[in-house]
Amino acid sequence: MEDKNGSANGPVGRMDAALDRRGFTTRGLRVRAGVMAVAAVGLVAGLGVAGWALLADDMTNRFGPDSVCDEVVSSRAVNEALGSGKVSAEPYEGNVSRGTAVCTVQVAGGMFGDDRNIRVSLGESKDVFHLPIPPGARTFAASANGGAVGAVRGDEAWALLPEGCPNGLWARVTAYSGKDPDPLKLARLAVSAADRIADQRGCGKAPLPVLHELAPAATERELDGDAVCGLPGVSVQRSPDKRYREAVTVGSDPLWTCEITPEDAHGSTSSLVIATESRLRPDATDRDTRPAFGRARWVGSLPRDEIVVTCHGRPVYFRIGTIRHLGHLFSTSDEAWKQFLTAGGQAIGCEPIL
């Protein structure tokens, strides 16, 4: 049998009994108790709403800045690369767009403490040797991306400033988020920063489009002694007690690279590089440079390290990194250069160099 609301066993009766036990025996005291209960419920609800608002503020950039680092870094691009969260930047002295400062950007992780950081800076390459291209990097070329040029590997990406800006200037972004970001998204952040730096410097013929394609990383294989790095005509002296590996990129735009590494743990890596993108470094064709081989001329910051050749009216740069480590593979360093210039020039469709 159900209890009636007004009976001693009903809800009202049980509430009266509970209030009597707590000393609320008069109507006035009971009214005050009711008001206090409603206020307590309202306070808890208000704290919950306020807490959620604070949490939501940290978990998104809804109320945060559209850009940081003096407008060099887009908050949206940062969120796309590192994930959602409120974006802020640490104070710094200098000017990022002029290369006199490094800006550290933070994406807040809210109450969970999952903060992520990224550093943004402007770099400059005086020659191909100083380009930040570590082994295993994935490049992106102007021909496939509407003018965007650069590379990405792991937690770091860089992109050249747009055409119309000084050659050899690039924006670099380095993430410190515990795990490597998506390479395409990190590269897009570098392109965005390069575009914004160009805008602040007042250079660049047109804004860079959104990056949409990365080249595959170099593939490693056993060194082919008859066609080193896939270049027919580049052959080496074989040594039965020495074995090598080569890691070769797929295309030549913006540059082609081959890393040659001995299989034993004591050897040093050497590299062959052909830079077909003229914006990778300052133009060296109008300098008073020393003749090298045929039409080629020495231009590197290190002795006998880098060569420039004009191919179809554009400068192309050939580089052999740490050539002394290849001394026992070729009869002479001059022979190594001549083979590389001949085969490499043919591979990229350049006019005869020697």
CSV table of C-alpha atoms in Angstrom, one decimal:
chain,number,residue,atom,x,y,z
A,1,MET,CA,0.0,0.0,0.0
A,2,GLU,CA,1.4,3.4,-1.0
A,3,ASP,CA,2.1,6.1,1.6
A,4,LYS,CA,0.1,9.3,1.1
A,5,ASN,CA,2.1,12.5,0.7
A,6,GLY,CA,0.6,14.0,3.9
A,7,SER,CA,0.9,10.9,6.1
A,8,ALA,CA,3.7,10.4,8.6
A,9,ASN,CA,5.3,7.9,6.3
A,10,GLY,CA,4.9,10.0,3.2
A,11,PRO,CA,7.6,12.4,1.8
A,12,VAL,CA,6.3,15.4,3.6
A,13,GLY,CA,6.0,13.6,6.9
A,14,ARG,CA,9.5,12.2,6.6
A,15,MET,CA,10.9,15.7,5.8
A,16,ASP,CA,9.1,17.2,8.9
A,17,ALA,CA,10.6,14.5,11.1
A,18,ALA,CA,14.1,15.2,9.7
A,19,LEU,CA,13.8,18.9,10.3
A,20,ASP,CA,12.5,18.2,13.9
A,21,ARG,CA,15.6,16.1,14.6
A,22,ARG,CA,17.9,18.9,13.5
A,23,GLY,CA,16.1,21.5,15.7
A,24,PHE,CA,14.1,23.2,13.0
A,25,THR,CA,10.8,23.0,15.0
A,26,THR,CA,9.1,26.3,14.0
A,27,ARG,CA,7.9,27.6,10.6
A,28,GLY,CA,10.5,30.5,10.6
A,29,LEU,CA,13.4,28.1,11.1
A,30,ARG,CA,12.1,25.8,8.5
A,31,VAL,CA,11.8,28.6,5.9
A,32,ARG,CA,15.4,29.7,6.6
A,33,ALA,CA,16.6,26.1,6.2
A,34,GLY,CA,14.9,25.9,2.8
A,35,VAL,CA,16.5,29.2,1.7
A,36,MET,CA,20.0,27.9,2.8
A,37,ALA,CA,19.5,24.7,0.9
A,38,VAL,CA,18.5,26.4,-2.3
A,39,ALA,CA,21.5,28.8,-2.0
A,40,ALA,CA,23.9,25.9,-1.4
A,41,VAL,CA,22.6,24.1,-4.5
A,42,GLY,CA,23.0,27.4,-6.5
A,43,LEU,CA,26.5,27.9,-5.3
A,44,VAL,CA,27.6,24.4,-6.2
A,45,ALA,CA,26.0,24.8,-9.7
A,46,GLY,CA,27.7,28.2,-10.1
A,47,LEU,CA,31.1,26.8,-9.2
A,48,GLY,CA,30.6,24.0,-11.6
A,49,VAL,CA,29.7,26.3,-14.4
A,50,ALA,CA,32.7,28.6,-13.6
A,51,GLY,CA,35.0,25.7,-13.3
A,52,TRP,CA,33.9,24.3,-16.6
A,53,ALA,CA,34.3,27.8,-18.2
A,54,LEU,CA,37.9,28.0,-16.9
A,55,LEU,CA,38.6,24.5,-18.1
A,56,ALA,CA,37.1,25.2,-21.5
A,57,ASP,CA,39.1,28.4,-21.8
A,58,ASP,CA,42.3,26.4,-21.4
A,59,MET,CA,41.2,23.5,-23.6
A,60,THR,CA,40.5,25.8,-26.6
A,61,ASN,CA,41.8,29.1,-28.0
A,62,ARG,CA,38.2,30.6,-28.2
A,63,PHE,CA,39.2,33.6,-26.1
A,64,GLY,CA,42.9,33.5,-26.9
A,65,PRO,CA,44.9,35.6,-29.4
A,66,ASP,CA,44.6,35.1,-33.1
A,67,SER,CA,48.4,35.3,-33.4
A,68,VAL,CA,51.5,35.5,-31.2
A,69,CYS,CA,55.2,36.4,-31.5
A,70,ASP,CA,54.3,39.9,-32.9
A,71,GLU,CA,51.9,38.3,-35.4
A,72,VAL,CA,54.6,36.0,-36.8
A,73,VAL,CA,52.8,32.8,-35.6
A,74,SER,CA,49.1,32.0,-36.4
A,75,SER,CA,47.3,30.5,-33.4
A,76,ARG,CA,45.2,28.4,-35.7
A,77,ALA,CA,48.2,26.9,-37.4
A,78,VAL,CA,49.7,26.1,-33.9
A,79,ASN,CA,46.5,24.4,-32.8
A,80,GLU,CA,46.4,22.4,-36.0
A,81,ALA,CA,50.0,21.2,-35.5
A,82,LEU,CA,50.0,20.6,-31.7
A,83,GLY,CA,46.3,20.1,-30.9
A,84,SER,CA,43.7,22.3,-29.2
A,85,GLY,CA,44.4,24.5,-26.2
A,86,LYS,CA,44.9,28.2,-25.4
A,87,VAL,CA,47.8,29.7,-27.2
A,88,SER,CA,50.3,32.1,-25.6
A,89,ALA,CA,53.9,33.2,-26.0
A,90,GLU,CA,56.7,33.8,-23.5
A,91,PRO,CA,58.1,37.3,-23.4
A,92,TYR,CA,61.3,37.9,-25.5
A,93,GLU,CA,63.6,40.6,-26.6
A,94,GLY,CA,64.4,41.3,-30.3
A,95,ASN,CA,62.5,40.7,-33.5
A,96,VAL,CA,61.7,37.3,-34.9
A,97,SER,CA,61.1,38.5,-38.4
A,98,ARG,CA,64.6,40.1,-38.4
A,99,GLY,CA,66.3,37.1,-36.9
A,100,THR,CA,67.2,38.7,-33.6
A,101,ALA,CA,64.9,36.7,-31.4
A,102,VAL,CA,63.4,33.2,-30.8
A,103,CYS,CA,59.8,33.0,-29.7
A,104,THR,CA,58.5,30.2,-27.6
A,105,VAL,CA,54.8,29.4,-28.0
A,106,GLN,CA,52.8,27.4,-25.5
A,107,VAL,CA,49.5,25.5,-26.0
A,108,ALA,CA,47.9,25.0,-22.6
A,109,GLY,CA,46.7,21.6,-21.6
A,110,GLY,CA,44.2,22.8,-19.0
A,111,MET,CA,43.9,21.1,-15.6
A,112,PHE,CA,45.5,17.9,-17.0
A,113,GLY,CA,48.8,19.7,-17.4
A,114,ASP,CA,49.5,18.5,-21.0
A,115,ASP,CA,51.2,21.7,-22.1
A,116,ARG,CA,52.9,21.7,-25.5
A,117,ASN,CA,55.6,24.1,-26.7
A,118,ILE,CA,57.1,25.2,-29.9
A,119,ARG,CA,60.0,27.5,-30.8
A,120,VAL,CA,59.9,29.8,-33.8
A,121,SER,CA,62.9,31.5,-35.3
A,122,LEU,CA,64.4,32.9,-38.6
A,123,GLY,CA,67.4,31.2,-40.0
A,124,GLU,CA,69.8,32.0,-42.9
A,125,SER,CA,71.9,29.8,-45.1
A,126,LYS,CA,75.0,31.2,-46.7
A,127,ASP,CA,75.5,28.0,-48.7
A,128,VAL,CA,74.0,24.5,-49.1
A,129,PHE,CA,76.2,23.3,-46.2
A,130,HIS,CA,74.2,25.4,-43.7
A,131,LEU,CA,70.8,24.1,-44.7
A,132,PRO,CA,69.1,22.3,-41.8
A,133,ILE,CA,68.4,19.1,-43.7
A,134,PRO,CA,69.1,16.1,-41.4
A,135,PRO,CA,69.2,12.5,-42.8
A,136,GLY,CA,65.7,11.1,-43.2
A,137,ALA,CA,64.0,14.5,-43.7
A,138,ARG,CA,61.0,14.9,-46.0
A,139,THR,CA,61.2,17.8,-48.4
A,140,PHE,CA,58.5,19.8,-50.1
A,141,ALA,CA,59.0,21.6,-53.4
A,142,ALA,CA,57.8,24.8,-55.0
A,143,SER,CA,56.7,23.0,-58.1
A,144,ALA,CA,54.3,20.8,-56.2
A,145,ASN,CA,53.1,23.3,-53.5
A,146,GLY,CA,52.7,26.6,-55.3
A,147,GLY,CA,56.0,28.1,-54.2
A,148,ALA,CA,56.5,26.6,-50.7
A,149,VAL,CA,59.9,25.0,-50.2
A,150,GLY,CA,61.4,23.4,-47.1
A,151,ALA,CA,61.8,20.1,-45.2
A,152,VAL,CA,60.5,18.4,-42.0
A,153,ARG,CA,61.8,15.6,-39.8
A,154,GLY,CA,60.6,14.5,-36.4
A,155,ASP,CA,60.0,17.6,-34.2
A,156,GLU,CA,61.4,20.2,-36.6
A,157,ALA,CA,60.4,21.8,-39.8
A,158,TRP,CA,61.6,24.8,-41.9
A,159,ALA,CA,60.3,26.7,-44.9
A,160,LEU,CA,61.9,29.3,-47.2
A,161,LEU,CA,60.5,32.8,-47.3
A,162,PRO,CA,58.5,33.4,-50.5
A,163,GLU,CA,60.0,34.3,-53.8
A,164,GLY,CA,60.8,38.0,-53.8
A,165,CYS,CA,62.5,37.8,-50.4
A,166,PRO,CA,66.3,37.4,-50.0
A,167,ASN,CA,67.5,33.9,-50.9
A,168,GLY,CA,68.6,31.6,-48.0
A,169,LEU,CA,66.1,32.9,-45.4
A,170,TRP,CA,63.9,30.4,-43.8
A,171,ALA,CA,61.5,30.1,-40.8
A,172,ARG,CA,62.1,27.2,-38.4
A,173,VAL,CA,59.7,25.6,-36.0
A,174,THR,CA,60.8,23.1,-33.3
A,175,ALA,CA,58.2,21.3,-31.2
A,176,TYR,CA,58.6,20.2,-27.6
A,177,SER,CA,55.5,18.2,-27.0
A,178,GLY,CA,56.7,14.8,-25.9
A,179,LYS,CA,55.9,13.1,-29.3
A,180,ASP,CA,56.5,14.2,-32.9
A,181,PRO,CA,53.7,16.1,-34.4
A,182,ASP,CA,52.1,15.1,-37.7
A,183,PRO,CA,54.8,16.0,-40.3
A,184,LEU,CA,52.5,17.7,-42.8
A,185,LYS,CA,50.9,19.8,-40.1
A,186,LEU,CA,54.2,20.8,-38.6
A,187,ALA,CA,55.5,21.7,-42.1
A,188,ARG,CA,52.3,23.8,-42.7
A,189,LEU,CA,53.1,25.8,-39.5
A,190,ALA,CA,56.6,26.5,-40.8
A,191,VAL,CA,55.2,27.7,-44.1
A,192,SER,CA,52.6,29.9,-42.3
A,193,ALA,CA,55.4,31.5,-40.2
A,194,ALA,CA,57.6,32.0,-43.3
A,195,ASP,CA,54.7,33.8,-45.0
A,196,ARG,CA,54.0,36.0,-42.0
A,197,ILE,CA,57.7,36.9,-41.6
A,198,ALA,CA,57.8,37.9,-45.3
A,199,ASP,CA,54.8,40.1,-44.8
A,200,GLN,CA,56.5,41.9,-41.9
A,201,ARG,CA,59.7,42.3,-43.8
A,202,GLY,CA,57.7,43.7,-46.8
A,203,CYS,CA,59.0,41.1,-49.2
A,204,GLY,CA,57.5,38.3,-51.2
A,205,LYS,CA,55.7,38.4,-54.6
A,206,ALA,CA,52.6,36.5,-53.4
A,207,PRO,CA,51.4,34.7,-50.2
A,208,LEU,CA,52.3,31.0,-49.9
A,209,PRO,CA,49.4,28.6,-50.3
A,210,VAL,CA,48.5,25.9,-47.9
A,211,LEU,CA,51.1,23.1,-48.1
A,212,HIS,CA,49.5,19.8,-49.3
A,213,GLU,CA,52.4,17.4,-50.3
A,214,LEU,CA,55.6,16.1,-48.8
A,215,ALA,CA,58.2,14.0,-50.7
A,216,PRO,CA,59.0,10.6,-49.2
A,217,ALA,CA,62.0,10.2,-47.0
A,218,ALA,CA,65.2,8.8,-48.5
A,219,THR,CA,65.3,5.1,-48.9
A,220,GLU,CA,68.3,3.2,-47.6
A,221,ARG,CA,70.0,0.3,-49.4
A,222,GLU,CA,73.4,-1.3,-50.0
A,223,LEU,CA,75.8,0.9,-51.9
A,224,ASP,CA,75.9,0.1,-55.7
A,225,GLY,CA,79.5,0.4,-56.6
A,226,ASP,CA,78.7,0.7,-60.3
A,227,ALA,CA,76.1,3.4,-60.0
A,228,VAL,CA,76.6,5.1,-56.6
A,229,CYS,CA,73.5,6.7,-55.3
A,230,GLY,CA,71.6,5.6,-58.5
A,231,LEU,CA,73.9,7.7,-60.7
A,232,PRO,CA,75.2,5.7,-63.7
A,233,GLY,CA,78.8,6.8,-64.3
A,234,VAL,CA,79.7,7.3,-60.6
A,235,SER,CA,81.6,4.1,-59.7
A,236,VAL,CA,83.9,3.4,-56.8
A,237,GLN,CA,86.8,1.1,-56.0
A,238,ARG,CA,85.6,-1.9,-54.2
A,239,SER,CA,87.1,-3.0,-50.9
A,240,PRO,CA,86.3,-6.6,-49.7
A,241,ASP,CA,86.6,-5.6,-46.0
A,242,LYS,CA,84.5,-2.4,-46.2
A,243,ARG,CA,80.7,-2.3,-46.9
A,244,TYR,CA,78.6,0.8,-47.3
A,245,ARG,CA,74.9,1.9,-47.2
A,246,GLU,CA,73.4,4.7,-49.2
A,247,ALA,CA,70.2,6.6,-48.5
A,248,VAL,CA,68.8,8.4,-51.6
A,249,THR,CA,66.0,10.8,-52.0
A,250,VAL,CA,63.4,10.2,-54.8
A,251,GLY,CA,63.4,13.5,-56.7
A,252,SER,CA,65.7,16.5,-57.2
A,253,ASP,CA,63.3,19.4,-56.4
A,254,PRO,CA,64.1,21.3,-54.3
A,255,LEU,CA,67.3,19.2,-53.8
A,256,TRP,CA,68.6,15.7,-54.3
A,257,THR,CA,70.6,14.1,-51.5
A,258,CYS,CA,72.5,10.9,-51.0
A,259,GLU,CA,74.0,9.9,-47.6
A,260,ILE,CA,76.8,7.3,-47.8
A,261,THR,CA,77.6,5.5,-44.5
A,262,PRO,CA,80.0,2.7,-43.7
A,263,GLU,CA,78.3,-0.3,-42.1
A,264,ASP,CA,80.8,-0.5,-39.3
A,265,ALA,CA,80.1,1.8,-36.3
A,266,HIS,CA,83.4,3.7,-36.6
A,267,GLY,CA,82.9,5.4,-40.0
A,268,SER,CA,81.6,8.8,-40.8
A,269,THR,CA,78.7,9.7,-43.1
A,270,SER,CA,79.5,11.5,-46.4
A,271,SER,CA,76.9,13.2,-48.6
A,272,LEU,CA,76.3,14.1,-52.2
A,273,VAL,CA,73.8,17.0,-52.7
A,274,ILE,CA,72.4,18.7,-55.8
A,275,ALA,CA,70.3,21.8,-54.9
A,276,THR,CA,68.1,22.8,-57.9
A,277,GLU,CA,66.1,25.4,-56.0
A,278,SER,CA,68.0,28.6,-56.4
A,279,ARG,CA,66.4,30.2,-53.4
A,280,LEU,CA,68.0,27.8,-51.0
A,281,ARG,CA,71.1,30.0,-50.7
A,282,PRO,CA,72.3,33.5,-51.9
A,283,ASP,CA,73.0,33.7,-55.6
A,284,ALA,CA,76.7,32.9,-56.3
A,285,THR,CA,76.7,33.2,-60.1
A,286,ASP,CA,77.7,36.9,-60.1
A,287,ARG,CA,80.5,36.5,-57.6
A,288,ASP,CA,84.2,36.5,-58.4
A,289,THR,CA,84.6,32.8,-57.8
A,290,ARG,CA,87.4,30.4,-58.6
A,291,PRO,CA,87.1,28.0,-61.5
A,292,ALA,CA,86.7,24.3,-60.6
A,293,PHE,CA,86.0,21.9,-63.4
A,294,GLY,CA,84.7,22.8,-66.9
A,295,ARG,CA,81.9,25.4,-66.4
A,296,ALA,CA,81.7,24.8,-62.6
A,297,ARG,CA,83.1,27.2,-60.0
A,298,TRP,CA,83.9,26.9,-56.3
A,299,VAL,CA,81.5,28.7,-54.0
A,300,GLY,CA,81.3,26.9,-50.7
A,301,SER,CA,82.3,28.3,-47.3
A,302,LEU,CA,84.6,25.3,-46.9
A,303,PRO,CA,87.5,24.6,-49.3
A,304,ARG,CA,86.5,22.4,-52.3
A,305,ASP,CA,83.1,21.7,-50.7
A,306,GLU,CA,80.5,23.3,-53.0
A,307,ILE,CA,80.2,24.2,-56.7
A,308,VAL,CA,77.8,26.3,-58.7
A,309,VAL,CA,76.9,25.6,-62.3
A,310,THR,CA,74.4,27.5,-64.5
A,311,CYS,CA,71.7,25.0,-65.9
A,312,HIS,CA,69.2,26.5,-68.4
A,313,GLY,CA,69.9,30.0,-67.0
A,314,ARG,CA,69.5,29.1,-63.3
A,315,PRO,CA,72.1,28.4,-60.7
A,316,VAL,CA,72.4,24.8,-59.5
A,317,TYR,CA,74.6,23.8,-56.6
A,318,PHE,CA,76.6,20.6,-56.2
A,319,ARG,CA,78.1,19.6,-52.9
A,320,ILE,CA,80.2,16.7,-51.6
A,321,GLY,CA,80.1,16.7,-47.8
A,322,THR,CA,83.2,15.4,-46.0
A,323,ILE,CA,84.8,14.3,-49.3
A,324,ARG,CA,87.9,13.1,-47.3
A,325,HIS,CA,85.9,10.2,-46.0
A,326,LEU,CA,85.3,9.0,-49.6
A,327,GLY,CA,89.1,9.1,-50.4
A,328,HIS,CA,89.4,5.3,-50.5
A,329,LEU,CA,86.4,4.9,-52.7
A,330,PHE,CA,87.7,7.2,-55.5
A,331,SER,CA,91.2,7.4,-56.9
A,332,THR,CA,91.3,11.2,-56.2
A,333,SER,CA,88.9,13.8,-54.9
A,334,ASP,CA,89.1,15.5,-58.4
A,335,GLU,CA,87.9,12.2,-59.9
A,336,ALA,CA,85.0,12.1,-57.5
A,337,TRP,CA,83.9,15.6,-58.4
A,338,LYS,CA,84.2,15.0,-62.2
A,339,GLN,CA,82.1,11.8,-62.0
A,340,PHE,CA,79.5,13.5,-59.8
A,341,LEU,CA,79.2,16.7,-62.0
A,342,THR,CA,78.9,14.6,-65.2
A,343,ALA,CA,76.4,12.0,-63.9
A,344,GLY,CA,74.5,14.5,-61.7
A,345,GLY,CA,74.2,17.0,-64.4
A,346,GLN,CA,72.8,14.4,-66.8
A,347,ALA,CA,70.3,13.3,-64.1
A,348,ILE,CA,68.8,16.8,-63.8
A,349,GLY,CA,68.9,17.6,-67.5
A,350,CYS,CA,71.7,20.2,-67.3
A,351,GLU,CA,73.8,21.1,-70.3
A,352,PRO,CA,77.3,19.4,-70.3
A,353,ILE,CA,79.4,20.7,-67.5
A,354,LEU,CA,82.9,19.4,-68.3
